[in-house]
Amino acid sequence: MQNTPLIHWHSMFMGVALLAAARSKDGRKRNGACIAGADNKILGVGYNGLPRGCDDEDPSYWADEDDNPLRSRHSYIVHAEVNAILNCVVLPLTGGTIYTTQFPCPRCVQSIIQVGIKRVVFLEKKSTHVAQNGAADKMLADAGIEVLRLEELEAPAASWCQKLDSFIQETGPALHGRPESPNVD
């Protein structure tokens, strides 16, 4: 009998990112991130949400009036990648890998580069954000950061994470007696 783990490191770290995403209160898109060091230790975890002290029940924080910064959730929400960096338990993050449920936006990429993370592994990339993705891609390439979609890196890990995500989406609301909310862009 061989002593082998049930899941690979990539599955574990993206699984942690998915579990973190389940903590997000953003009803439109729940994102998570997990930072792992070169020695496969978790250094930080985060999800998209409001800064500490901001009232989750205030509807103006969750509004979708993108032409009005005072009534746009994009003005208020701290992205998962930045929260993972801010929540890190060890510094520096130099040489680490960040696992994200969604390809990072340019502002998150700025933080990723600044703290010395050297690899980004992501689950999905919004095809509707062509310009934002292009800006993020340019900075990541210029900074020499390796970028990989999980399914290209390790297909079994991507498959396992899809199953985990489906389980979370199906089971989470039922555990709290709430109807399922759609997870849309």
Short mmCIF file of N, CA and C in Angstrom, two decimals, residues 43-47 52 80-90:
data_model
loop_
_atom_site.label_atom_id
_atom_site.label_comp_id
_atom_site.label_asym_id
_atom_site.label_seq_id
_atom_site.Cartn_x
_atom_site.Cartn_y
_atom_site.Cartn_z
N LEU A 43 0.19 31.15 3.03
CA LEU A 43 0.66 32.40 3.61
C LEU A 43 -0.46 33.41 3.81
N GLY A 44 -1.51 33.32 3.01
CA GLY A 44 -2.62 34.26 3.12
C GLY A 44 -3.83 33.76 2.37
N VAL A 45 -5.01 34.14 2.85
CA VAL A 45 -6.28 33.76 2.24
C VAL A 45 -7.19 34.97 2.27
N GLY A 46 -7.99 35.16 1.22
CA GLY A 46 -8.92 36.27 1.21
C GLY A 46 -10.09 36.03 0.27
N TYR A 47 -11.10 36.84 0.45
CA TYR A 47 -12.27 36.82 -0.45
C TYR A 47 -12.71 38.25 -0.67
N ARG A 52 -13.23 46.26 6.79
CA ARG A 52 -13.69 46.18 8.18
C ARG A 52 -14.37 47.49 8.58
N ALA A 80 -10.48 39.84 -3.62
CA ALA A 80 -9.94 38.67 -2.92
C ALA A 80 -8.42 38.65 -2.89
N GLU A 81 -7.79 39.01 -4.01
CA GLU A 81 -6.34 38.96 -4.09
C GLU A 81 -5.71 39.94 -3.10
N VAL A 82 -6.25 41.15 -3.03
CA VAL A 82 -5.72 42.16 -2.11
C VAL A 82 -5.98 41.73 -0.67
N ASN A 83 -7.17 41.19 -0.40
CA ASN A 83 -7.44 40.70 0.96
C ASN A 83 -6.48 39.59 1.35
N ALA A 84 -6.16 38.70 0.43
CA ALA A 84 -5.21 37.62 0.75
C ALA A 84 -3.84 38.20 1.10
N ILE A 85 -3.44 39.23 0.36
CA ILE A 85 -2.15 39.89 0.65
C ILE A 85 -2.22 40.58 2.01
N LEU A 86 -3.30 41.32 2.25
CA LEU A 86 -3.43 42.03 3.52
C LEU A 86 -3.58 41.09 4.71
N ASN A 87 -4.13 39.90 4.47
CA ASN A 87 -4.32 38.91 5.54
C ASN A 87 -3.15 37.95 5.68
N CYS A 88 -2.06 38.21 4.98
CA CYS A 88 -0.95 37.25 5.00
C CYS A 88 -0.41 37.09 6.41
N VAL A 89 0.03 35.89 6.70
CA VAL A 89 0.53 35.58 8.03
C VAL A 89 2.05 35.63 8.10
N VAL A 90 2.69 35.73 6.95
CA VAL A 90 4.14 35.74 6.87
C VAL A 90 4.55 36.74 5.78
#
